[in-house]
Structures are given as structure tokens and as C-alpha cells.
mmCIF file of C-alpha atoms in Angstrom:
data_model
loop_
_atom_site.group_PDB
_atom_site.id
_atom_site.type_symbol
_atom_site.label_atom_id
_atom_site.label_comp_id
_atom_site.label_asym_id
_atom_site.label_seq_id
_atom_site.Cartn_x
_atom_site.Cartn_y
_atom_site.Cartn_z
ATOM 1 C CA MET A 169 128.792 114.115 107.614
ATOM 2 C CA ARG A 170 130.329 110.631 107.871
ATOM 3 C CA LYS A 171 129.151 108.283 110.617
ATOM 4 C CA PRO A 172 131.607 106.803 113.131
ATOM 5 C CA THR A 173 132.362 103.130 112.741
ATOM 6 C CA GLY A 174 132.626 100.343 115.347
ATOM 7 C CA ASP A 175 132.992 101.422 118.926
ATOM 8 C CA ARG A 176 135.522 104.125 118.115
ATOM 9 C CA ALA A 177 133.080 106.775 119.279
ATOM 10 C CA THR A 178 132.738 105.633 122.876
ATOM 11 C CA ALA A 179 133.225 108.398 125.441
ATOM 12 C CA ALA A 180 136.182 106.647 127.051
ATOM 13 C CA ARG A 181 138.275 106.632 123.836
ATOM 14 C CA ALA A 182 136.937 109.610 121.892
ATOM 15 C CA THR A 183 139.615 112.153 120.980
ATOM 16 C CA ILE A 184 139.748 115.531 119.328
ATOM 17 C CA HIS A 185 140.888 113.726 116.152
ATOM 18 C CA ASP A 186 137.631 111.702 116.133
ATOM 19 C CA VAL A 187 135.645 114.920 116.319
ATOM 20 C CA ALA A 188 137.708 116.536 113.559
ATOM 21 C CA ARG A 189 137.272 113.553 111.201
ATOM 22 C CA LEU A 190 133.529 113.325 111.820
ATOM 23 C CA ALA A 191 133.007 117.089 111.395
ATOM 24 C CA GLU A 192 135.417 117.202 108.446
ATOM 25 C CA VAL A 193 137.473 120.035 109.920
ATOM 26 C CA SER A 194 140.953 120.399 111.380
ATOM 27 C CA THR A 195 141.754 119.681 115.021
ATOM 28 C CA ALA A 196 142.625 123.383 115.382
ATOM 29 C CA THR A 197 139.073 124.287 114.373
ATOM 30 C CA VAL A 198 137.648 121.819 116.887
ATOM 31 C CA SER A 199 139.835 123.366 119.555
ATOM 32 C CA ARG A 200 138.696 126.895 118.685
ATOM 33 C CA VAL A 201 135.024 125.927 118.823
ATOM 34 C CA LEU A 202 135.166 123.962 122.067
ATOM 35 C CA SER A 203 137.456 126.368 123.908
ATOM 36 C CA GLY A 204 135.591 129.498 122.891
ATOM 37 C CA GLY A 205 138.634 130.826 121.051
ATOM 38 C CA LYS A 206 138.700 132.614 117.700
ATOM 39 C CA PRO A 207 135.221 132.534 116.144
ATOM 40 C CA VAL A 208 134.332 130.276 113.229
ATOM 41 C CA SER A 209 131.209 130.259 111.070
ATOM 42 C CA PRO A 210 127.982 129.230 112.844
ATOM 43 C CA GLN A 211 127.584 126.285 110.453
ATOM 44 C CA VAL A 212 131.046 124.914 111.236
ATOM 45 C CA ALA A 213 130.600 125.486 114.985
ATOM 46 C CA GLU A 214 127.296 123.610 114.941
ATOM 47 C CA ARG A 215 128.873 120.738 112.991
ATOM 48 C CA VAL A 216 131.758 120.479 115.467
ATOM 49 C CA ARG A 217 129.487 120.483 118.526
ATOM 50 C CA ALA A 218 127.223 117.880 116.973
ATOM 51 C CA ALA A 219 130.221 115.670 116.208
ATOM 52 C CA ALA A 220 131.596 116.072 119.720
ATOM 53 C CA GLN A 221 128.249 115.074 121.187
ATOM 54 C CA GLU A 222 127.916 112.110 118.843
ATOM 55 C CA VAL A 223 131.285 110.623 119.703
ATOM 56 C CA GLY A 224 131.000 111.534 123.386
ATOM 57 C CA TYR A 225 134.084 113.743 123.380
ATOM 58 C CA ARG A 226 134.805 115.780 126.508
ATOM 59 C CA PRO A 227 137.628 118.340 126.361
ATOM 60 C CA ASN A 228 140.460 117.923 128.845
ATOM 61 C CA PRO A 229 140.002 120.657 131.504
ATOM 62 C CA ALA A 230 143.754 121.189 131.886
ATOM 63 C CA ALA A 231 144.183 121.596 128.146
ATOM 64 C CA GLN A 232 141.239 123.994 128.017
ATOM 65 C CA THR A 233 142.819 126.066 130.758
ATOM 66 C CA LEU A 234 146.067 126.320 128.802
ATOM 67 C CA LEU A 235 144.238 127.323 125.639
ATOM 68 C CA ARG A 236 142.072 129.966 127.291
ATOM 69 C CA GLY A 237 144.504 131.077 129.954
ATOM 70 C CA SER A 238 141.595 130.590 132.341
ATOM 71 C CA SER A 239 140.098 127.677 134.240
ATOM 72 C CA ARG A 240 136.697 129.370 134.664
ATOM 73 C CA THR A 241 136.880 128.044 138.216
ATOM 74 C CA ILE A 242 136.962 129.808 141.570
ATOM 75 C CA GLY A 243 138.302 128.179 144.722
ATOM 76 C CA VAL A 244 136.337 128.718 147.941
ATOM 77 C CA VAL A 245 137.781 127.999 151.383
ATOM 78 C CA VAL A 246 135.563 127.911 154.490
ATOM 79 C CA PRO A 247 136.429 127.217 158.135
ATOM 80 C CA ASP A 248 133.627 124.720 158.761
ATOM 81 C CA LEU A 249 131.553 122.935 156.124
ATOM 82 C CA GLY A 250 129.196 121.732 158.849
ATOM 83 C CA ASN A 251 128.187 125.271 159.785
ATOM 84 C CA PRO A 252 124.872 126.166 158.074
ATOM 85 C CA TYR A 253 125.996 129.789 157.736
ATOM 86 C CA PHE A 254 128.857 128.842 155.437
ATOM 87 C CA ALA A 255 126.702 126.296 153.613
ATOM 88 C CA GLU A 256 124.239 129.066 152.756
ATOM 89 C CA ILE A 257 127.040 131.342 151.538
ATOM 90 C CA LEU A 258 128.345 128.510 149.352
ATOM 91 C CA LYS A 259 124.895 128.068 147.808
ATOM 92 C CA GLY A 260 124.789 131.738 146.922
ATOM 93 C CA ILE A 261 128.286 131.740 145.444
ATOM 94 C CA ALA A 262 127.649 128.556 143.439
ATOM 95 C CA ALA A 263 124.477 130.048 141.979
ATOM 96 C CA GLU A 264 126.319 133.201 140.901
ATOM 97 C CA ALA A 265 129.192 131.151 139.477
ATOM 98 C CA THR A 266 126.877 128.895 137.465
ATOM 99 C CA ALA A 267 125.035 131.894 136.048
ATOM 100 C CA ASP A 268 128.416 133.266 134.943
ATOM 101 C CA ASP A 269 129.499 129.934 133.400
ATOM 102 C CA HIS A 270 132.018 129.193 136.140
ATOM 103 C CA HIS A 271 132.643 126.317 138.520
ATOM 104 C CA THR A 272 133.569 126.324 142.195
ATOM 105 C CA LEU A 273 136.017 124.144 144.079
ATOM 106 C CA VAL A 274 135.379 124.062 147.816
ATOM 107 C CA ALA A 275 137.722 123.224 150.694
ATOM 108 C CA GLY A 276 136.758 122.994 154.356
ATOM 109 C CA THR A 277 139.465 123.452 156.977
ATOM 110 C CA GLU A 278 137.914 122.396 160.319
ATOM 111 C CA GLU A 279 138.810 125.763 161.903
ATOM 112 C CA ASP A 280 142.523 124.998 161.417
ATOM 113 C CA PRO A 281 144.477 128.101 160.241
ATOM 114 C CA GLU A 282 147.383 125.955 159.004
ATOM 115 C CA GLN A 283 145.120 123.741 156.901
ATOM 116 C CA GLU A 284 143.350 126.840 155.626
ATOM 117 C CA TYR A 285 146.670 128.350 154.535
ATOM 118 C CA ARG A 286 147.763 125.188 152.700
ATOM 119 C CA SER A 287 144.381 124.737 151.009
ATOM 120 C CA ALA A 288 144.314 128.334 149.804
ATOM 121 C CA LEU A 289 147.824 128.105 148.325
ATOM 122 C CA GLU A 290 147.041 124.812 146.594
ATOM 123 C CA LEU A 291 143.802 126.122 145.093
ATOM 124 C CA ALA A 292 145.590 129.274 143.933
ATOM 125 C CA ARG A 293 147.727 127.124 141.597
ATOM 126 C CA TRP A 294 144.732 125.863 139.626
ATOM 127 C CA VAL A 295 141.908 128.406 139.725
ATOM 128 C CA ASP A 296 141.247 131.893 138.415
ATOM 129 C CA GLY A 297 140.628 133.273 141.866
ATOM 130 C CA VAL A 298 140.275 132.343 145.524
ATOM 131 C CA LEU A 299 137.473 133.331 147.878
ATOM 132 C CA LEU A 300 138.215 132.981 151.580
ATOM 133 C CA CYS A 301 135.215 132.927 153.912
ATOM 134 C CA ALA A 302 136.086 134.267 157.375
ATOM 135 C CA PRO A 303 139.769 133.273 157.079
ATOM 136 C CA ARG A 304 141.469 132.362 160.357
ATOM 137 C CA MET A 305 145.095 132.498 159.187
ATOM 138 C CA SER A 306 147.510 135.240 160.258
ATOM 139 C CA THR A 307 147.803 138.486 158.320
ATOM 140 C CA SER A 308 151.294 137.600 157.072
ATOM 141 C CA ARG A 309 150.082 134.293 155.636
ATOM 142 C CA LEU A 310 147.040 135.983 154.170
ATOM 143 C CA ARG A 311 149.422 138.285 152.306
ATOM 144 C CA GLU A 312 151.269 135.230 150.955
ATOM 145 C CA VAL A 313 147.998 133.866 149.591
ATOM 146 C CA ALA A 314 147.226 137.263 148.057
ATOM 147 C CA GLU A 315 150.543 137.183 146.194
ATOM 148 C CA ALA A 316 150.026 133.589 145.026
ATOM 149 C CA ALA A 317 146.438 133.956 143.803
ATOM 150 C CA ARG A 318 145.422 135.559 140.527
ATOM 151 C CA ARG A 319 142.604 137.224 142.420
ATOM 152 C CA LEU A 320 141.671 137.091 146.076
ATOM 153 C CA VAL A 321 138.386 138.113 147.682
ATOM 154 C CA LEU A 322 137.623 137.949 151.398
ATOM 155 C CA ILE A 323 134.352 137.544 153.269
ATOM 156 C CA ASN A 324 134.361 138.861 156.852
ATOM 157 C CA ARG A 325 138.022 139.770 156.901
ATOM 158 C CA VAL A 326 139.881 142.882 155.771
ATOM 159 C CA LEU A 327 143.420 142.952 154.395
ATOM 160 C CA ARG A 328 145.311 146.055 153.371
ATOM 161 C CA HIS A 329 146.489 144.992 149.945
ATOM 162 C CA PRO A 330 146.260 146.808 146.576
ATOM 163 C CA SER A 331 144.326 144.013 144.837
ATOM 164 C CA VAL A 332 142.311 142.343 147.624
ATOM 165 C CA GLY A 333 138.702 143.335 148.161
ATOM 166 C CA SER A 334 136.402 142.367 151.004
ATOM 167 C CA VAL A 335 132.737 141.968 151.838
ATOM 168 C CA VAL A 336 132.038 142.203 155.553
ATOM 169 C CA VAL A 337 129.024 142.167 157.823
ATOM 170 C CA ASP A 338 128.862 144.963 160.388
ATOM 171 C CA TYR A 339 128.500 142.535 163.277
ATOM 172 C CA HIS A 340 129.130 145.249 165.851
ATOM 173 C CA LEU A 341 125.799 146.779 164.852
ATOM 174 C CA GLY A 342 124.124 143.391 165.235
ATOM 175 C CA VAL A 343 125.507 142.817 168.718
ATOM 176 C CA ARG A 344 124.487 146.317 169.751
ATOM 177 C CA ALA A 345 120.963 145.689 168.464
ATOM 178 C CA LEU A 346 120.733 142.432 170.432
ATOM 179 C CA CYS A 347 121.967 144.154 173.591
ATOM 180 C CA GLU A 348 119.505 147.018 173.196
ATOM 181 C CA HIS A 349 116.707 144.496 172.724
ATOM 182 C CA LEU A 350 117.669 142.610 175.890
ATOM 183 C CA MET A 351 118.119 145.815 177.867
ATOM 184 C CA SER A 352 114.669 146.971 176.767
ATOM 185 C CA LEU A 353 113.286 143.777 178.312
ATOM 186 C CA GLY A 354 115.048 144.534 181.580
ATOM 187 C CA HIS A 355 118.223 142.438 181.325
ATOM 188 C CA GLN A 356 121.240 143.946 183.066
ATOM 189 C CA ARG A 357 123.650 141.003 183.158
ATOM 190 C CA ILE A 358 124.362 138.856 180.107
ATOM 191 C CA ALA A 359 127.031 136.379 179.017
ATOM 192 C CA TYR A 360 128.601 136.384 175.571
ATOM 193 C CA LEU A 361 129.865 133.032 174.270
ATOM 194 C CA GLU A 362 132.912 134.070 172.299
ATOM 195 C CA GLY A 363 133.850 132.775 168.860
ATOM 196 C CA PRO A 364 137.222 131.358 167.789
ATOM 197 C CA THR A 365 140.136 133.502 168.943
ATOM 198 C CA THR A 366 141.376 133.660 165.340
ATOM 199 C CA ALA A 367 138.043 134.928 163.982
ATOM 200 C CA TRP A 368 138.136 138.528 162.770
ATOM 201 C CA SER A 369 134.345 138.606 162.927
ATOM 202 C CA ASP A 370 134.444 137.844 166.661
ATOM 203 C CA GLN A 371 136.565 140.943 167.154
ATOM 204 C CA GLN A 372 133.871 142.919 165.349
ATOM 205 C CA ARG A 373 131.165 141.389 167.534
ATOM 206 C CA GLN A 374 133.118 142.407 170.624
ATOM 207 C CA ARG A 375 133.061 146.023 169.427
ATOM 208 C CA GLY A 376 129.292 145.922 169.630
ATOM 209 C CA PHE A 377 129.345 145.680 173.439
ATOM 210 C CA ARG A 378 131.109 149.000 173.995
ATOM 211 C CA ILE A 379 128.091 151.290 173.923
ATOM 212 C CA PRO A 380 125.752 148.936 175.874
ATOM 213 C CA GLU A 381 128.449 148.447 178.534
ATOM 214 C CA ALA A 382 128.895 152.206 178.772
ATOM 215 C CA ALA A 383 125.138 152.414 179.318
ATOM 216 C CA GLY A 384 125.360 150.068 182.312
ATOM 217 C CA LEU A 385 124.979 146.563 180.833
ATOM 218 C CA THR A 386 127.225 143.941 182.440
ATOM 219 C CA VAL A 387 128.735 141.580 179.848
ATOM 220 C CA ILE A 388 130.598 138.435 180.891
ATOM 221 C CA ARG A 389 132.734 136.955 178.137
ATOM 222 C CA VAL A 390 132.982 133.177 178.107
ATOM 223 C CA PRO A 391 135.420 131.294 175.817
ATOM 224 C CA CYS A 392 133.470 129.123 173.421
ATOM 225 C CA GLY A 393 133.930 128.578 169.663
ATOM 226 C CA SER A 394 131.765 128.338 166.568
ATOM 227 C CA SER A 395 130.185 124.888 166.647
ATOM 228 C CA LEU A 396 127.098 123.334 168.182
ATOM 229 C CA CYS A 397 129.300 121.246 170.489
ATOM 230 C CA ASP A 398 131.177 124.377 171.582
ATOM 231 C CA GLY A 399 127.915 126.002 172.602
ATOM 232 C CA HIS A 400 126.804 122.919 174.500
ATOM 233 C CA ALA A 401 130.120 122.756 176.380
ATOM 234 C CA ALA A 402 130.235 126.470 177.307
ATOM 235 C CA VAL A 403 126.859 126.703 179.050
ATOM 236 C CA ASP A 404 127.936 125.430 182.477
ATOM 237 C CA GLU A 405 130.721 127.986 182.818
ATOM 238 C CA ALA A 406 128.440 130.763 181.587
ATOM 239 C CA LEU A 407 125.778 129.935 184.173
ATOM 240 C CA GLU A 408 128.320 130.186 186.998
ATOM 241 C CA HIS A 409 128.264 133.963 186.382
ATOM 242 C CA LYS A 410 124.475 134.043 186.869
ATOM 243 C CA PRO A 411 123.472 135.921 183.718
ATOM 244 C CA THR A 412 119.834 136.429 182.803
ATOM 245 C CA ALA A 413 120.587 136.120 179.076
ATOM 246 C CA LEU A 414 123.134 134.509 176.762
ATOM 247 C CA ILE A 415 124.295 135.812 173.373
ATOM 248 C CA ALA A 416 126.006 133.144 171.274
ATOM 249 C CA PHE A 417 128.719 133.789 168.676
ATOM 250 C CA ASN A 418 126.376 132.370 166.039
ATOM 251 C CA ASP A 419 123.139 130.427 165.714
ATOM 252 C CA HIS A 420 124.998 127.122 165.473
ATOM 253 C CA VAL A 421 126.434 127.744 168.940
ATOM 254 C CA ALA A 422 123.016 128.878 170.195
ATOM 255 C CA VAL A 423 121.444 125.548 169.203
ATOM 256 C CA GLY A 424 124.025 123.766 171.349
ATOM 257 C CA VAL A 425 123.186 126.167 174.171
ATOM 258 C CA LEU A 426 119.469 125.345 173.953
ATOM 259 C CA SER A 427 120.250 121.636 174.046
ATOM 260 C CA ARG A 428 122.379 121.913 177.198
ATOM 261 C CA LEU A 429 119.853 124.138 178.951
ATOM 262 C CA ARG A 430 117.162 121.513 178.333
ATOM 263 C CA GLU A 431 119.441 118.858 179.834
ATOM 264 C CA LEU A 432 119.789 121.035 182.931
ATOM 265 C CA GLY A 433 116.032 121.346 183.219
ATOM 266 C CA MET A 434 116.039 125.060 182.436
ATOM 267 C CA SER A 435 113.279 126.727 180.457
ATOM 268 C CA VAL A 436 113.994 129.274 177.700
ATOM 269 C CA PRO A 437 113.048 132.088 178.033
ATOM 270 C CA ASP A 438 111.370 131.673 181.448
ATOM 271 C CA ASP A 439 114.635 130.928 183.260
ATOM 272 C CA ILE A 440 117.088 132.519 180.837
ATOM 273 C CA SER A 441 116.967 134.220 177.433
ATOM 274 C CA VAL A 442 119.109 133.078 174.509
ATOM 275 C CA ALA A 443 120.046 134.901 171.297
ATOM 276 C CA GLY A 444 122.206 134.028 168.304
ATOM 277 C CA ILE A 445 123.687 135.736 165.267
ATOM 278 C CA ASP A 446 123.332 135.058 161.499
ATOM 279 C CA ASN A 447 119.721 133.803 161.266
ATOM 280 C CA ALA A 448 120.697 130.356 160.012
ATOM 281 C CA PRO A 449 117.791 128.357 158.491
ATOM 282 C CA MET A 450 117.420 126.298 161.677
ATOM 283 C CA SER A 451 116.829 129.408 163.807
ATOM 284 C CA ALA A 452 113.128 129.656 163.020
ATOM 285 C CA HIS A 453 112.596 125.980 163.812
ATOM 286 C CA THR A 454 114.281 125.594 167.194
ATOM 287 C CA ASP A 455 112.157 125.225 170.332
ATOM 288 C CA PRO A 456 111.664 128.030 171.138
ATOM 289 C CA GLY A 457 112.367 129.972 167.965
ATOM 290 C CA LEU A 458 115.706 131.792 168.222
ATOM 291 C CA THR A 459 116.068 135.558 168.466
ATOM 292 C CA THR A 460 118.967 136.465 166.204
ATOM 293 C CA TYR A 461 120.617 139.039 163.959
ATOM 294 C CA ALA A 462 119.705 138.228 160.369
ATOM 295 C CA VAL A 463 122.430 138.418 157.735
ATOM 296 C CA SER A 464 121.705 137.901 154.034
ATOM 297 C CA THR A 465 124.035 135.096 152.973
ATOM 298 C CA VAL A 466 122.716 135.427 149.425
ATOM 299 C CA GLU A 467 123.812 139.059 149.311
ATOM 300 C CA LEU A 468 127.179 138.156 150.832
ATOM 301 C CA GLY A 469 127.766 135.618 148.084
ATOM 302 C CA ARG A 470 126.544 137.965 145.363
ATOM 303 C CA GLN A 471 128.724 140.857 146.486
ATOM 304 C CA ALA A 472 131.751 138.590 146.840
ATOM 305 C CA TRP A 473 131.277 137.142 143.362
ATOM 306 C CA ALA A 474 130.926 140.623 141.869
ATOM 307 C CA ARG A 475 134.481 141.344 143.030
ATOM 308 C CA PHE A 476 136.001 138.727 140.724
ATOM 309 C CA THR A 477 136.592 141.283 137.985
ATOM 310 C CA PRO A 478 139.544 141.736 135.611
ATOM 311 C CA ASN A 479 140.534 144.832 137.613
ATOM 312 C CA PRO A 480 140.380 143.938 141.329
ATOM 313 C CA SER A 481 139.514 146.711 143.771
ATOM 314 C CA PRO A 482 140.921 146.909 147.326
ATOM 315 C CA THR A 483 137.730 148.441 148.688
ATOM 316 C CA THR A 484 135.514 146.915 151.371
ATOM 317 C CA THR A 485 131.754 146.511 151.076
ATOM 318 C CA HIS A 486 129.881 146.706 154.378
ATOM 319 C CA LEU A 487 126.585 144.870 154.831
ATOM 320 C CA SER A 488 124.192 145.278 157.731
ATOM 321 C CA GLY A 489 121.408 142.985 158.871
ATOM 322 C CA ASP A 490 118.171 143.056 160.813
ATOM 323 C CA LEU A 491 117.150 142.064 164.314
ATOM 324 C CA VAL A 492 114.755 139.092 164.271
ATOM 325 C CA ILE A 493 112.886 138.705 167.548
ATOM 326 C CA ARG A 494 111.492 135.263 168.334
ATOM 327 C CA ALA A 495 110.376 133.425 171.450
ATOM 328 C CA SER A 496 113.812 132.700 172.958
ATOM 329 C CA THR A 497 114.048 136.144 174.580
ATOM 330 C CA ALA A 498 111.722 137.632 177.185
ATOM 331 C CA LYS A 499 111.832 139.602 180.420
ATOM 332 C CA PRO A 500 114.355 138.242 182.930
ATOM 333 C CA PRO A 501 113.129 136.109 185.838
ATOM 334 C CA ARG A 502 112.626 137.926 189.109
ATOM 335 C CA ARG A 503 115.596 136.086 190.537
ATOM 336 C CA ARG A 504 118.875 135.639 188.741
ATOM 337 C CA THR A 505 119.337 132.287 187.091
ATOM 338 C CA SER A 506 121.054 129.732 189.303
ATOM 339 C CA ARG A 507 122.130 126.132 188.820
#
């Protein structure tokens, strides 16, 4: 094999022609080897890869996509990159993608359905598939994304479409389990800090109150959101209803709740019990540790990735979790909590 001369072989200027000359093959052969196209002999393939490494050649991703008809990339859209729940899902998806020789492109949308819609459509132009985590956009816009994307998979949202599959957590079972736990401790009046009005998963959480309410539990619903700041801001209104326990939309919200209760001089769980949902990593390290409904984000990511198949299925996979009891819940105080 001939050696490159001068500085021709620097990474910034190396071309497919440099690789072909050094490996003593045609540019078409270089393209086949580096794009994973039609097979060539192992000896030739090894020579081409060695030449590419020596000259510092990196194939153009856009050209590779045209050659393969695939970008080997999946776009992921999440409502809030600052939410640990979504960060954990992203870790799981990225691990699955890497193991399958794929890349991920991630877009956060700050809980804005319009931004989510635009991001999903833009990603659909460039990637092999789009994964939407807890999408907030309307059903009609979700259908538009489904038509634009090569493949579409949803986490915690269901869409009736012949090629769109979903992986959802049965949050209604989680909320019921939390209510039963609190009722077993003697709580009869609780407040639920609601999630975003556009969140499908909040609707599922709300389902979980039906049976406990029928059994005599009083549930006060308080508008809130999904962030730590939302939880902090919702506490004062919740306390006006004099609940003995609070259930937050998620653990992120619950952490904000704990912070505000401390500011008010209230002790958890002596004055009021607090519970969250999702079992985010921080939940075991709050003071006190947070009672929550544990959801396997790793399994969510794994199941979602498994749906990126050549033949998409419109079925929905349901996942359940486990109740994790920590020190933030206890028997209610003898008197109802007051400000």
C-alpha cells in the first residue's frame, strides 16, 4: 500500500478519492465498504478501513443516508429535558440505540405543544423514526406527525393509527395504590396536584381516584404542572383545603412541595404526608425520603426501542410499577393541617 504524501491526509481535507488511491481500489468500492453496502472480500474491506483511518476520512452522514436509504438515527422529543424522569428514559433509549448501532437526536420542548409539533415534523425529515415521550400536542397534529414520519412510537400516549405503537404506564393503578396506602394509614382527605392539562398521563392518573373516592376518600384537585417550581407554587392553594396528605403529579413536583412546606415551617410527615409518582433518582435522597410509585424507565425505553421494527405494529404495551413506601407518609395528625 502506498503512503500518503505531504499533508494531503489531514482529516479536514481527506476525501473518498484519497482513500481509494491509498487502498488501490475504486471510489465505488470504498463507498460499499464504508456504507455497509454490497459485500467485498475481507482483505479489500480491511485495506479500505485501514486507509480511511490513516488519512482521517469520515464519511458524509447525508451521503451515507442517501446510499443506505437510512440515517440509522432516531429522533426523540420530550416535554422537559430538566425533568429527571425523561432524562432517565433518554438514558435507556440511548443505550438501546447504541447497542443497535444507531444514534439519537433529542429535542426538548419546554411543555409547549406547538414547539413539540414543529420539532417532531422537523426531525421526521431527517431520521428513520420519531419517538415522542408523553406528547402534549393535539390528536389531529399527532396524526400529521404520524403521516410525516417513517415510523412513530409513543410513550405514555395512545393514538389510533395503523402504524403507530405505544408503550404506556398504567398510572391509574399507581394512583390507586397510593390512595389505598394513605387510606390504610387513616387519611380521609387528600389533595392531588394535577399535571399539565395537555398531559394524557394526567388523565390516566385521574382515573385512579375513582375507586378510592367511591370508598369514601375525599380528593381535592389542585391545578399544578410538572415542574419543581409548579409544585412549590401549588402548595399554598392546596393547604387552604386542609388535606392531611398531598399526592403530586410526579416526583419532580413533590420535591417542590417539600421545599415549600419547609418554608412554611411544616414537618413531613408529622403535619402532612406527601407522595409522588415515578420514583425519580432523587426520591430516595429527599428529606424525608419520598413515598412514590416506581416506574421502570429502563423498561420503558427498551420496550419503546423494540417497536422500531420494519413492520410497525399499532398495539399498545402496558407497564405497571410498584409502590415504594418511604418516610414521607405516616398517620395523619390528630387535627387537620392548618396554615
